[in-house]
Coordinates of C-alpha atoms in Angstrom, one line a residue:
X1 CA 189.3 -28.8 -5.8
X2 CA 186.8 -28.8 -3.0
X3 CA 189.3 -30.5 -0.8
X4 CA 192.1 -28.1 -1.9
X5 CA 190.5 -24.7 -1.9
X6 CA 187.1 -25.1 -0.2
X7 CA 188.3 -23.4 2.9
X8 CA 189.4 -20.4 0.8
X9 CA 186.3 -19.6 -1.3
X10 CA 183.8 -22.4 -0.8
X11 CA 185.0 -23.9 -4.2
X12 CA 181.6 -23.4 -5.9
X13 CA 183.2 -23.7 -9.4
X14 CA 179.7 -23.6 -10.8
X15 CA 177.3 -20.7 -11.4
X16 CA 174.3 -22.9 -10.5
X17 CA 175.8 -23.5 -7.1
X18 CA 176.6 -19.8 -6.5
X19 CA 173.1 -18.9 -7.6
X20 CA 171.6 -21.4 -5.1
X21 CA 173.7 -19.8 -2.3
X22 CA 172.6 -16.4 -3.4
X23 CA 168.9 -17.1 -3.3
X24 CA 169.4 -18.9 0.0
X25 CA 170.8 -15.6 1.4
X26 CA 174.1 -17.3 2.2
X27 CA 176.2 -14.7 0.2
X28 CA 175.9 -11.2 -1.0
X29 CA 174.8 -10.2 -4.5
X30 CA 178.1 -8.5 -5.1
X31 CA 180.2 -11.5 -4.2
X32 CA 177.9 -13.8 -6.3
X33 CA 178.4 -11.7 -9.4
X34 CA 182.2 -11.8 -9.0
X35 CA 182.1 -15.6 -8.3
X36 CA 180.1 -16.3 -11.5
X37 CA 182.4 -14.0 -13.6
X38 CA 185.5 -15.8 -12.2
X39 CA 183.9 -19.2 -12.9
X40 CA 183.2 -18.3 -16.5
X41 CA 186.6 -16.8 -17.1
X42 CA 188.3 -19.7 -15.4
X43 CA 186.4 -22.2 -17.5
X44 CA 187.3 -20.4 -20.8
X45 CA 190.9 -20.1 -19.8
X46 CA 191.1 -23.8 -18.9
X47 CA 189.4 -24.8 -22.1
X48 CA 191.7 -22.5 -24.2
X49 CA 194.8 -24.1 -22.7
X50 CA 193.4 -27.5 -23.4
X51 CA 192.6 -26.4 -27.0
X52 CA 196.1 -25.1 -27.5
X53 CA 197.9 -28.2 -26.2
X54 CA 195.7 -30.8 -27.9
X55 CA 196.6 -31.9 -31.4
X56 CA 194.0 -30.9 -33.9
X57 CA 193.5 -34.4 -35.1
X58 CA 192.1 -35.5 -31.7
X59 CA 190.8 -32.2 -30.4
X60 CA 187.2 -32.8 -31.5
X61 CA 184.7 -30.4 -30.1
X62 CA 186.3 -30.2 -26.6
X63 CA 183.6 -32.3 -25.1
X64 CA 180.9 -29.8 -26.0
X65 CA 177.6 -30.6 -24.3
X66 CA 175.0 -31.5 -26.9
X67 CA 171.6 -33.2 -26.8
X68 CA 171.7 -36.8 -27.8
X69 CA 169.5 -37.8 -30.8
X70 CA 165.8 -38.2 -29.8
X71 CA 166.1 -36.1 -26.7
X72 CA 163.8 -33.1 -27.0
X73 CA 164.5 -29.6 -25.5
X74 CA 161.9 -30.1 -22.8
X75 CA 163.3 -33.5 -21.8
X76 CA 166.9 -32.2 -21.8
X77 CA 166.0 -29.2 -19.6
X78 CA 164.1 -31.5 -17.2
X79 CA 167.1 -33.9 -17.0
X80 CA 169.5 -30.9 -16.3
X81 CA 167.1 -29.6 -13.6
X82 CA 167.1 -32.9 -11.7
X83 CA 170.8 -33.6 -12.1
X84 CA 171.7 -30.2 -10.7
X85 CA 169.0 -30.4 -8.0
X86 CA 170.5 -33.5 -6.4
X87 CA 174.0 -32.1 -6.7
X88 CA 173.2 -28.8 -5.0
X89 CA 171.1 -30.5 -2.4
X90 CA 174.1 -32.6 -1.5
X91 CA 176.3 -29.5 -1.4
X92 CA 173.9 -27.6 0.9
X93 CA 173.6 -30.6 3.2
X94 CA 177.3 -31.3 3.5
X95 CA 178.4 -27.7 3.7
X96 CA 175.9 -26.9 6.4
X97 CA 177.7 -25.3 9.4
X98 CA 174.7 -26.2 11.6
X99 CA 175.4 -29.9 11.4
X100 CA 177.0 -31.5 14.5
X101 CA 179.0 -34.7 14.3
X102 CA 179.6 -34.4 10.6
X103 CA 180.6 -37.9 9.3
X104 CA 182.9 -38.7 6.4
X105 CA 184.5 -36.4 3.8
X106 CA 182.5 -33.4 2.5
X107 CA 184.6 -33.3 -0.7
X108 CA 184.1 -37.0 -1.3
X109 CA 180.4 -36.8 -0.8
X110 CA 180.2 -34.0 -3.3
X111 CA 182.4 -35.9 -5.8
X112 CA 180.1 -38.9 -5.6
X113 CA 177.0 -36.7 -6.2
X114 CA 178.7 -35.2 -9.2
X115 CA 179.6 -38.7 -10.5
X116 CA 176.0 -39.9 -9.9
X117 CA 174.7 -37.0 -12.1
X118 CA 177.1 -37.9 -14.9
X119 CA 176.3 -41.6 -14.8
X120 CA 172.7 -40.8 -15.2
X121 CA 172.7 -37.8 -17.5
X122 CA 175.6 -38.6 -19.8
X123 CA 173.5 -40.2 -22.5
X124 CA 170.8 -37.6 -22.4
X125 CA 172.5 -34.2 -22.3
X126 CA 176.1 -34.9 -21.7
X127 CA 175.4 -34.1 -18.0
X128 CA 176.1 -30.4 -18.0
X129 CA 175.2 -29.6 -14.4
X130 CA 177.5 -26.5 -14.6
X131 CA 176.9 -23.6 -17.0
X132 CA 180.5 -22.6 -16.9
X133 CA 181.6 -26.0 -18.0
X134 CA 179.2 -25.9 -20.9
X135 CA 180.0 -22.3 -21.7
X136 CA 183.7 -22.7 -22.3
X137 CA 183.7 -25.3 -25.1
X138 CA 180.8 -23.5 -26.7
X139 CA 182.8 -20.3 -26.9
X140 CA 185.9 -21.9 -28.3
X141 CA 184.0 -24.0 -30.9
X142 CA 181.5 -21.1 -31.6
X143 CA 178.7 -23.6 -31.3
X144 CA 175.8 -22.4 -29.1
X145 CA 173.1 -24.7 -30.5
X146 CA 170.6 -25.3 -27.7
X147 CA 173.1 -23.8 -25.3
X148 CA 170.3 -22.2 -23.2
X149 CA 169.4 -25.6 -21.9
X150 CA 172.7 -25.8 -20.0
X151 CA 171.9 -22.5 -18.3
X152 CA 168.2 -22.8 -17.7
X153 CA 168.2 -26.4 -16.4
X154 CA 171.1 -26.1 -13.9
X155 CA 170.0 -22.7 -12.7
X156 CA 166.5 -23.9 -12.0
X157 CA 167.7 -27.2 -10.5
X158 CA 170.3 -25.4 -8.3
X159 CA 167.7 -23.0 -7.0
X160 CA 165.2 -25.7 -6.3
X161 CA 167.9 -27.8 -4.5
X162 CA 168.9 -24.9 -2.3
X163 CA 165.3 -23.9 -1.5
X164 CA 164.2 -27.4 -0.7
X165 CA 167.1 -27.8 1.8
X166 CA 167.0 -24.3 3.4
X167 CA 163.2 -23.9 3.6
X168 CA 161.9 -27.5 3.9
X169 CA 164.5 -30.1 5.0
X170 CA 166.5 -27.9 7.4
X171 CA 165.0 -24.4 7.5
X172 CA 167.2 -21.4 8.4
X173 CA 165.3 -19.2 10.8
X174 CA 166.1 -15.8 9.2
X175 CA 163.8 -12.8 8.9
X176 CA 163.3 -10.9 5.6
X177 CA 165.4 -7.9 6.9
X178 CA 168.3 -10.2 7.9
X179 CA 168.2 -11.9 4.4
X180 CA 168.2 -8.6 2.6
X181 CA 171.1 -7.4 4.8
X182 CA 173.1 -10.4 3.8
X183 CA 172.3 -10.0 0.1
X184 CA 173.4 -6.3 0.3
X185 CA 176.6 -7.4 2.0
X186 CA 175.8 -5.4 5.1
X187 CA 176.5 -8.5 7.4
X188 CA 178.2 -11.9 6.9
X189 CA 176.1 -14.9 6.2
X190 CA 177.5 -16.6 9.3
X191 CA 179.4 -15.2 12.3
X192 CA 183.2 -15.1 11.9
X193 CA 185.0 -18.0 13.6
X194 CA 181.9 -20.1 14.1
X195 CA 182.7 -23.6 15.2
X196 CA 181.0 -27.0 15.4
X197 CA 180.3 -28.6 18.7
X198 CA 183.5 -30.6 18.2
X199 CA 185.5 -27.4 18.5
X200 CA 186.9 -27.8 15.0
X201 CA 186.7 -24.8 12.6
X202 CA 183.9 -24.9 10.1
X203 CA 185.1 -25.5 6.6
X204 CA 183.6 -24.6 3.2
X205 CA 181.7 -21.6 4.5
X206 CA 180.4 -19.0 2.2
X207 CA 180.6 -15.5 3.7
X208 CA 179.3 -12.2 2.3
X209 CA 181.5 -9.2 1.7

């Protein structure tokens, strides 16, 4: 999906990613709200279709994210924080329009990062990493047990990943007034038509309204 529609919307597909872009002043608050609403609606719609076309005998709980036995709420939240932190850090680093000589595939790097999170977290929390993905099966199965973990963990992890990249690893030199202007949608996060040193158009940008 990043490869297919990244140039259209940035292909966040994840409220934690959108929140990270928001606090990094890379999109407006108005756009972020609509992104998150679209992500939740899309997740529920997709899960509803899956629910409808899957025979009841094998439907199960629609891969509802649940804590594995012996994993405490604190442990689960911590796992979700670090899983999402590394994921969002990868997204910020690969999406960054300031990078020159970008090597390899952005979408493939993000895919590997997501896979890494699942390989590590699957047997702890089911590897949520995306509140929309966790929200959809919870709605359809009406099971919200410990559901807050799959919001709090990814949101904190996403925010930390974005802040670490934008303020420590590769700081964006923006003043407070400029950041507030972007958040209010008064100016775009990046100039229209900005290009890399190679002359190729920047892909996967997130622009404010």
